[in-house]
Coordinates of C-alpha atoms in Angstrom, one line a residue:
M1 CA 29.7 -37.7 -15.5
S2 CA 26.8 -40.2 -15.8
C3 CA 23.6 -39.4 -17.9
V4 CA 21.6 -39.9 -14.5
S5 CA 23.6 -37.5 -12.7
F6 CA 23.5 -35.0 -16.0
R7 CA 19.8 -35.1 -16.1
E8 CA 19.5 -34.5 -12.5
E9 CA 21.7 -31.7 -12.8
S10 CA 19.3 -30.4 -15.4
M11 CA 16.3 -30.9 -13.8
R12 CA 17.5 -28.8 -10.8
E13 CA 18.4 -26.2 -13.1
M14 CA 14.8 -26.4 -14.6
A15 CA 13.7 -25.7 -11.2
L16 CA 15.5 -22.8 -10.2
R17 CA 14.5 -21.3 -13.7
L18 CA 11.2 -21.8 -13.7
S19 CA 11.1 -20.4 -9.8
L20 CA 13.0 -17.2 -10.9
E21 CA 10.5 -16.9 -13.8
D22 CA 7.5 -17.3 -11.3
E23 CA 8.9 -15.1 -9.1
N24 CA 9.7 -12.1 -11.3
K25 CA 6.2 -12.7 -12.9
R26 CA 4.7 -11.8 -9.2
K27 CA 6.8 -9.0 -8.9
T28 CA 6.2 -7.2 -12.2
D29 CA 2.7 -8.7 -13.1
R30 CA 0.2 -5.3 -12.9
S31 CA -2.6 -7.4 -13.5
I32 CA -2.9 -10.8 -11.3
T33 CA -1.6 -11.0 -8.1
H34 CA -2.3 -12.8 -4.6
E35 CA -0.4 -10.4 -2.5
R36 CA -1.2 -6.7 -2.4
S37 CA 0.3 -3.8 -0.1
I38 CA -1.2 -0.8 2.0
I39 CA 1.1 2.1 3.3
I40 CA -0.2 4.5 6.1
I41 CA 0.5 8.1 6.7
G42 CA -0.9 10.7 7.9
S43 CA -1.5 13.0 11.3
K44 CA -0.1 11.8 14.3
G45 CA -2.9 10.2 17.3
V46 CA -5.5 10.0 14.2
G47 CA -6.2 6.5 14.4
K48 CA -4.1 4.8 11.9
T49 CA -3.6 2.2 14.4
T50 CA -7.0 1.2 15.4
M51 CA -8.4 1.5 11.9
V52 CA -6.0 -1.2 10.9
Y53 CA -6.3 -3.2 13.9
R54 CA -10.1 -3.3 13.2
F55 CA -9.6 -4.4 9.8
L56 CA -7.3 -7.1 10.6
E57 CA -9.8 -7.8 13.6
K58 CA -6.6 -7.8 16.4
E59 CA -7.8 -8.0 19.9
E60 CA -4.7 -6.0 21.7
S61 CA -5.0 -2.2 22.5
P62 CA -3.4 -0.3 19.7
K63 CA -0.1 1.5 20.7
A64 CA 1.6 4.6 19.2
T65 CA 3.8 3.6 16.3
I66 CA 7.4 5.0 16.9
A67 CA 9.0 4.1 13.7
M68 CA 6.9 1.6 11.7
D69 CA 4.7 -1.2 12.1
Y70 CA 3.8 -4.3 9.6
S71 CA 1.3 -6.7 9.8
F72 CA -0.7 -9.1 7.5
G73 CA -3.8 -10.5 6.6
R74 CA -4.6 -13.6 4.9
K75 CA -8.1 -14.3 3.2
A76 CA -9.6 -17.5 1.1
G77 CA -9.5 -16.4 -2.2
K78 CA -11.0 -18.1 -5.9
S79 CA -8.5 -20.4 -6.0
L80 CA -6.5 -22.7 -3.3
V81 CA -3.8 -20.1 -3.3
K82 CA -5.2 -17.8 -0.2
D83 CA -4.8 -13.9 -0.9
V84 CA -2.2 -11.8 1.4
V85 CA -2.5 -8.0 2.4
H86 CA 0.4 -6.5 4.1
V87 CA 0.1 -3.6 5.8
W88 CA 2.8 -1.0 6.3
E89 CA 2.4 2.0 9.1
V90 CA 4.8 4.6 9.1
G91 CA 4.8 6.7 12.0
P92 CA 7.3 9.6 11.7
L93 CA 6.9 11.4 8.4
T94 CA 10.4 10.5 6.9
S95 CA 11.2 9.6 3.5
S96 CA 13.7 7.1 4.4
L97 CA 11.1 5.0 6.6
L98 CA 8.3 5.3 3.6
S99 CA 10.9 4.2 1.3
A100 CA 11.6 1.1 3.2
A101 CA 8.1 0.1 3.5
M102 CA 7.6 0.9 -0.5
T103 CA 11.1 -1.5 -1.4
G104 CA 9.5 -3.8 1.1
S105 CA 6.0 -4.3 -0.7
A106 CA 8.2 -4.6 -4.0
L107 CA 9.8 -7.7 -2.8
T108 CA 6.6 -9.9 -3.0
H109 CA 4.8 -8.1 -5.4
S110 CA 3.9 -5.7 -8.4
P111 CA 4.1 -1.6 -7.2
H112 CA 1.0 -1.4 -9.2
H113 CA -0.7 -3.3 -6.4
T114 CA 0.7 -1.2 -3.6
T115 CA -2.0 1.4 -2.3
L116 CA -0.7 4.8 -0.3
L117 CA -3.0 5.7 2.1
M118 CA -3.1 8.9 3.4
M119 CA -5.1 9.6 7.0
L120 CA -5.8 13.5 8.0
D121 CA -7.0 14.9 10.9
L122 CA -10.6 16.5 10.4
S123 CA -10.8 17.7 13.9
K124 CA -7.5 20.0 13.4
P125 CA -8.4 22.1 9.9
E126 CA -5.0 24.3 11.0
E127 CA -2.8 21.1 10.2
L128 CA -4.9 19.6 7.4
W129 CA -3.1 21.1 4.2
A130 CA 0.2 21.5 6.0
T131 CA 0.1 17.7 6.5
L132 CA -1.3 16.8 3.0
E133 CA 1.3 18.7 1.7
E134 CA 4.0 17.1 4.0
C135 CA 2.7 13.5 2.8
L136 CA 2.9 14.3 -1.0
T137 CA 6.4 15.4 -0.7
I138 CA 7.6 12.7 1.6
A139 CA 5.7 10.1 -0.9
R140 CA 7.1 11.9 -4.0
S141 CA 10.9 11.8 -2.4
A142 CA 10.2 8.1 -1.0
M143 CA 9.0 7.1 -4.4
R144 CA 12.2 8.6 -6.3
M145 CA 14.3 6.3 -3.7
S146 CA 12.5 3.5 -4.1
F147 CA 11.5 3.0 -8.2
D148 CA 13.2 4.3 -11.2
D149 CA 12.1 6.6 -13.5
N150 CA 10.8 4.1 -15.7
T151 CA 9.0 2.3 -13.2
I152 CA 7.4 5.7 -11.9
K153 CA 6.2 6.3 -15.8
A154 CA 4.7 3.3 -16.1
L155 CA 2.7 3.5 -12.7
R156 CA 1.5 7.1 -13.7
D157 CA 0.6 5.8 -17.2
C158 CA -1.3 2.5 -16.0
R159 CA -3.3 5.2 -13.3
K160 CA -4.5 7.2 -16.1
R161 CA -5.9 4.1 -18.2
E162 CA -7.6 3.1 -14.8
N163 CA -9.3 6.4 -14.3
N164 CA -9.9 7.2 -17.8
P165 CA -10.5 3.5 -19.7
K166 CA -12.2 4.9 -22.6
N167 CA -9.5 7.6 -22.8
E168 CA -11.9 11.0 -23.1
T169 CA -10.8 13.8 -23.1
H170 CA -12.4 15.8 -19.2
E171 CA -12.5 19.3 -18.0
G172 CA -9.3 19.4 -15.6
E173 CA -7.7 16.4 -16.4
T174 CA -5.1 16.0 -14.0
E175 CA -1.9 14.1 -13.5
P176 CA -2.6 10.9 -11.1
F177 CA -0.4 9.9 -8.3
P178 CA 1.9 7.5 -9.7
L179 CA 0.8 5.1 -6.7
K180 CA -2.8 4.0 -5.8
L181 CA -4.2 6.8 -3.7
C182 CA -6.6 7.1 -1.1
I183 CA -7.1 10.3 1.4
V184 CA -9.0 9.1 4.5
G185 CA -10.5 12.0 6.9
G186 CA -10.3 10.7 10.2
R187 CA -12.0 11.7 13.6
Y188 CA -15.3 12.6 11.9
D189 CA -16.9 12.1 15.1
E190 CA -15.2 15.7 16.2
F191 CA -15.4 17.1 12.3
K192 CA -19.2 16.8 12.1
E193 CA -20.1 19.3 15.3
F194 CA -18.3 21.9 13.2
N195 CA -20.5 24.6 11.5
S196 CA -21.6 24.0 8.2
D197 CA -19.6 26.4 6.4
R198 CA -16.1 25.3 7.9
K199 CA -17.6 21.9 6.8
Q200 CA -18.1 22.5 3.6
L201 CA -14.9 24.4 3.2
I202 CA -13.0 21.3 4.1
G203 CA -14.7 19.2 2.4
R204 CA -14.5 21.0 -1.4
A205 CA -11.2 21.2 -0.7
L206 CA -10.3 17.5 0.2
R207 CA -12.6 16.3 -2.9
A208 CA -10.5 18.5 -5.1
A209 CA -7.2 17.6 -4.0
A210 CA -8.1 13.7 -4.1
H211 CA -9.8 14.5 -7.7
A212 CA -6.5 16.0 -8.9
L213 CA -4.5 13.2 -7.4
G214 CA -6.8 10.6 -8.9
A215 CA -7.6 9.4 -5.4
G216 CA -10.6 8.0 -3.7
L217 CA -11.7 10.2 -0.1
H218 CA -13.4 8.9 2.8
Y219 CA -14.2 9.6 6.1
H220 CA -13.8 7.9 9.3
S221 CA -14.3 7.4 12.7
C222 CA -13.9 4.8 15.2
R223 CA -15.9 5.7 17.5
D224 CA -18.9 4.9 14.3
T225 CA -19.8 1.4 13.7
S226 CA -21.1 2.6 10.6
L227 CA -17.9 4.1 9.4
V228 CA -15.9 0.9 11.1
R229 CA -17.6 -1.2 8.5
R230 CA -17.1 1.3 5.5
A231 CA -13.8 1.6 6.4
K232 CA -13.2 -2.5 6.4
D233 CA -14.6 -2.6 3.0
M234 CA -12.3 -0.3 2.0
L235 CA -9.0 -1.6 2.9
S236 CA -10.5 -5.1 1.9
H237 CA -10.8 -3.6 -1.5
Y238 CA -7.2 -2.6 -1.8
G239 CA -6.1 -5.4 0.3
F240 CA -7.6 -8.1 -1.2
G241 CA -9.0 -6.6 -3.9
S242 CA -12.9 -7.0 -3.5
Q243 CA -15.4 -5.2 -5.2
L244 CA -16.0 -1.5 -3.8
T245 CA -19.0 0.1 -3.5
K246 CA -19.8 2.8 -6.5
S247 CA -22.3 4.4 -3.9
V248 CA -21.0 8.3 -3.6
C249 CA -21.8 10.9 -0.8
I250 CA -21.3 14.5 -1.7
D251 CA -23.6 15.9 1.2
Y252 CA -21.0 17.9 3.3
E253 CA -23.2 17.0 6.3
K254 CA -22.5 13.4 6.4
P255 CA -19.5 11.6 6.1
L256 CA -17.9 11.7 2.2
L257 CA -17.5 9.0 0.1
V258 CA -16.0 9.5 -3.2
P259 CA -14.8 6.9 -5.3
V260 CA -11.6 7.3 -7.5
G261 CA -13.1 8.8 -10.6
L262 CA -16.6 9.8 -9.9
D263 CA -16.1 13.2 -9.1
S264 CA -15.2 16.5 -10.9
F265 CA -14.1 20.1 -10.7
T266 CA -17.7 20.8 -12.2
Q267 CA -19.2 18.9 -9.4
I268 CA -17.4 20.7 -6.5
G269 CA -18.1 24.2 -8.0
L270 CA -14.7 25.2 -9.2
N271 CA -13.4 26.2 -12.2
L272 CA -9.6 24.9 -12.6
G273 CA -9.3 24.2 -15.8
Q274 CA -6.3 22.4 -17.4
G275 CA -2.9 22.7 -16.2
R276 CA -0.1 20.9 -14.1
N277 CA -0.9 19.5 -10.8
A278 CA 1.4 21.8 -8.8
H279 CA -0.6 24.6 -9.9
I280 CA -4.0 23.0 -9.6
L281 CA -3.0 21.9 -6.1
E282 CA -1.9 25.5 -5.3
S283 CA -5.0 27.0 -6.3
I284 CA -7.3 24.8 -3.6
K285 CA -4.4 25.2 -1.0
Q286 CA -4.8 29.3 -1.7
M287 CA -8.8 28.8 -1.8
Y288 CA -8.2 27.0 1.8
V289 CA -5.5 28.4 3.5
T290 CA -7.2 32.1 2.8
H291 CA -9.7 30.8 5.3
V292 CA -8.1 28.5 7.7
P293 CA -4.5 29.6 8.4
Q294 CA -2.0 27.0 8.6
T295 CA 0.5 26.0 11.6
T296 CA 4.2 25.1 11.2
K297 CA 5.6 22.8 13.5
E298 CA 7.6 25.8 15.2
N299 CA 4.3 26.6 16.8
E300 CA 4.1 22.7 18.1
N301 CA 3.7 22.0 21.5
P302 CA 7.4 20.3 22.9
Q303 CA 5.4 17.9 24.8
D304 CA 3.7 16.4 21.4
L305 CA 7.8 15.7 20.4
E306 CA 8.4 13.5 23.9
D307 CA 11.2 11.1 23.6
P308 CA 8.7 7.8 23.1
A309 CA 11.4 6.1 25.7
N310 CA 9.7 7.7 28.8
D311 CA 6.3 6.2 27.7
P312 CA 5.7 3.4 29.8
N313 CA 4.3 1.7 27.1
F314 CA 7.8 1.0 25.5
R315 CA 9.6 0.3 28.4
E316 CA 12.2 -2.5 28.1
P317 CA 14.2 -2.8 31.4
I318 CA 17.3 -4.4 30.0
I319 CA 17.7 -1.8 27.1
D320 CA 16.6 1.0 29.6
R321 CA 19.2 0.1 32.3
L322 CA 22.1 -0.5 29.8
R323 CA 21.4 3.2 28.0
A324 CA 21.0 5.0 31.7
Q325 CA 24.6 3.4 32.6
R326 CA 25.9 4.7 29.1
E327 CA 24.5 8.2 29.8
E328 CA 25.9 8.2 33.4
E329 CA 29.4 6.8 31.8
I330 CA 28.9 9.8 29.1
G331 CA 28.5 12.2 31.7
I332 CA 31.3 11.5 33.7
L333 CA 33.7 11.0 30.7
L334 CA 32.0 14.8 29.7
Q335 CA 33.0 16.3 32.8
E336 CA 36.6 14.6 32.8
M337 CA 37.3 16.1 29.2
L338 CA 35.8 19.2 30.6
E339 CA 38.3 19.4 33.5
G340 CA 40.9 18.2 31.5
R341 CA 41.6 14.3 32.5
A342 CA 40.0 13.1 29.3
L343 CA 41.1 13.6 25.7
K344 CA 37.8 12.0 24.1
I345 CA 35.0 9.5 25.0
P346 CA 35.9 6.3 24.0
I347 CA 33.4 4.4 21.7
P348 CA 33.3 0.6 22.4
E349 CA 33.9 -2.0 19.4
P350 CA 30.7 -3.5 18.1
M351 CA 30.0 -6.9 19.5

């Protein structure tokens, strides 16, 4: 091998090594990044897609999320490199789908720059806490599927330092959720018509849960211009790292706005003391469900679980025709099996 070819090979190896180092740094750097992710889960039909479309300034009409939707936005930053936000909206609350979003976000940046946004329907108090619990259970399961124990511990330790940079001891100190977390109360336009006692009960419970989890709390309505603008600012903060307003609203007659770290159990009017998050959240739950019993999934209307294939918004003529043809074939074969004329249903080989 000549000196020239040897030098060229060395340059290729050096370029590959530098590229891999840059990629590894991008995926692990917890302080500097040009890419961030927002993963959105929560109540069905609460306006998650509409909020995302308003943030990304999409013109098309929102459609129901069948499984998971991915979109992204770009914004000119301080350098020549544009900032990018990846938005993952998960439809059905399943740990596998949420894990896919978490794993996908970790392909381009450190999980320290991923925010989980839980959107709850304020207009349905009888489902609110059950949905919050379901979201938390699914999220914790998805995290275990996506990250190892050391990564989860590093995320939690980082969140502790962010929420308490001076390492001071506070009353009711709790364990924050490992990922950055924000609770959004949707459909405020309907919720504001509730009586004052009901609004205060729900507001206190959500403030307490958000504080226990180290999360922000925002009320939202796609029908209120000021709240749409406020949601854009909130998503821009989590998606592009822009400065988030430090203003706070804890008046239960107005849409609540409580950024991370600016609340306390004393301000909320609760004396929960210190303890494990599970015990604190259970105490908050009992305070809430005593006044607002929660419905279970067994009580859901079957029409709410309608087959999406019957929705005209998701028609695919070719696929629908093939599906109908296959269902007809299976029906005929099942009849033949019942009559003893066929032993089993043939399964076609994959293409």
